[in-house]
mmCIF file of C-alpha atoms in Angstrom:
data_model
loop_
_atom_site.group_PDB
_atom_site.id
_atom_site.type_symbol
_atom_site.label_atom_id
_atom_site.label_comp_id
_atom_site.label_asym_id
_atom_site.label_seq_id
_atom_site.Cartn_x
_atom_site.Cartn_y
_atom_site.Cartn_z
ATOM 1 C CA CYS A 1 -63.707 32.478 36.584
ATOM 2 C CA VAL A 2 -64.140 36.074 37.712
ATOM 3 C CA ARG A 3 -61.594 38.526 37.829
ATOM 4 C CA ALA A 4 -61.843 41.745 39.736
ATOM 5 C CA TRP A 5 -59.447 44.485 40.621
ATOM 6 C CA ALA A 6 -59.523 47.683 42.891
ATOM 7 C CA LYS A 7 -57.400 50.840 42.396
ATOM 8 C CA ILE A 8 -56.628 53.229 45.258
ATOM 9 C CA LEU A 9 -55.258 56.578 44.440
ATOM 10 C CA GLY A 10 -53.925 58.786 46.979
ATOM 11 C CA LEU A 11 -53.778 61.969 45.013
ATOM 12 C CA VAL A 12 -55.601 63.255 42.273
ATOM 13 C CA VAL A 13 -54.270 66.459 40.702
ATOM 14 C CA LEU A 14 -57.389 67.411 38.152
ATOM 15 C CA GLU A 15 -56.076 70.889 38.219
ATOM 16 C CA PHE A 16 -53.141 69.899 36.101
ATOM 17 C CA GLU A 17 -55.119 67.655 33.753
ATOM 18 C CA GLY A 18 -54.354 69.964 30.803
ATOM 19 C CA ARG A 19 -50.606 69.574 31.174
ATOM 20 C CA ARG A 20 -50.515 66.073 31.293
ATOM 21 C CA GLN A 21 -49.146 65.405 27.882
ATOM 22 C CA ASP A 22 -46.447 67.967 28.510
ATOM 23 C CA PHE A 23 -45.617 65.748 31.603
ATOM 24 C CA VAL A 24 -45.711 62.708 29.788
ATOM 25 C CA ARG A 25 -43.444 63.721 26.702
ATOM 26 C CA SER A 26 -40.875 65.222 29.386
ATOM 27 C CA VAL A 27 -40.809 62.197 31.831
ATOM 28 C CA ALA A 28 -41.814 58.953 29.886
ATOM 29 C CA PRO A 29 -37.958 58.937 27.982
ATOM 30 C CA ARG A 30 -36.335 59.635 31.269
ATOM 31 C CA LYS A 31 -38.207 56.668 33.110
ATOM 32 C CA ALA A 32 -37.653 54.263 29.944
ATOM 33 C CA ASN A 33 -33.897 55.047 30.277
ATOM 34 C CA GLY A 34 -33.718 54.646 34.313
ATOM 35 C CA ALA A 35 -33.085 58.262 34.980
ATOM 36 C CA VAL A 36 -36.377 58.369 36.851
ATOM 37 C CA LYS A 37 -37.429 55.699 39.238
ATOM 38 C CA VAL A 38 -40.876 55.208 40.652
ATOM 39 C CA PRO A 39 -40.556 54.021 44.060
ATOM 40 C CA GLU A 40 -42.978 51.047 45.315
ATOM 41 C CA ASP A 41 -44.228 50.183 48.600
ATOM 42 C CA SER A 42 -45.694 46.465 48.023
ATOM 43 C CA ALA A 43 -47.160 43.629 49.936
ATOM 44 C CA ARG A 44 -47.888 40.358 48.731
ATOM 45 C CA GLY A 45 -51.401 38.695 49.058
ATOM 46 C CA LEU A 46 -54.722 39.975 49.628
ATOM 47 C CA GLU A 47 -54.514 39.200 53.169
ATOM 48 C CA HIS A 48 -52.076 41.956 53.651
ATOM 49 C CA ALA A 49 -54.419 44.606 51.831
ATOM 50 C CA PRO A 50 -55.976 45.968 54.872
ATOM 51 C CA THR A 51 -52.692 46.470 56.841
ATOM 52 C CA HIS A 52 -50.964 47.911 53.896
ATOM 53 C CA CYS A 53 -53.763 50.312 53.184
ATOM 54 C CA CYS A 54 -53.485 51.576 56.915
ATOM 55 C CA ARG A 55 -49.788 52.076 56.447
ATOM 56 C CA LEU A 56 -50.799 54.207 53.357
ATOM 57 C CA VAL A 57 -53.309 56.341 55.236
ATOM 58 C CA ARG A 58 -50.679 57.021 58.035
ATOM 59 C CA GLY A 59 -48.124 58.027 55.635
ATOM 60 C CA GLU A 60 -45.957 55.162 56.236
ATOM 61 C CA ASN A 61 -45.327 53.951 52.690
ATOM 62 C CA ARG A 62 -42.727 55.265 50.338
ATOM 63 C CA GLY A 63 -43.913 55.823 46.630
ATOM 64 C CA LYS A 64 -46.775 53.927 45.153
ATOM 65 C CA ALA A 65 -48.621 51.467 47.421
ATOM 66 C CA LEU A 66 -49.487 47.998 45.856
ATOM 67 C CA VAL A 67 -50.755 44.794 46.969
ATOM 68 C CA LYS A 68 -50.013 42.164 44.391
ATOM 69 C CA ILE A 69 -52.107 39.098 44.211
ATOM 70 C CA ASN A 70 -51.965 36.298 41.753
#
């Protein structure tokens, strides 16, 4: 059985890479206690991936765009 995965990133902020640890130290505890929520726009099933990716490109998603497959 071969498993493969793909990751599509809509935004890369390399200009701020040097400040990543400051961000993680600041936000991680807030995310852990529920003060910061990360919205997800998800679809189930690989057959929905093309439509879901088109929604992402058109800016119709809210938050992180995910396609969940088993």
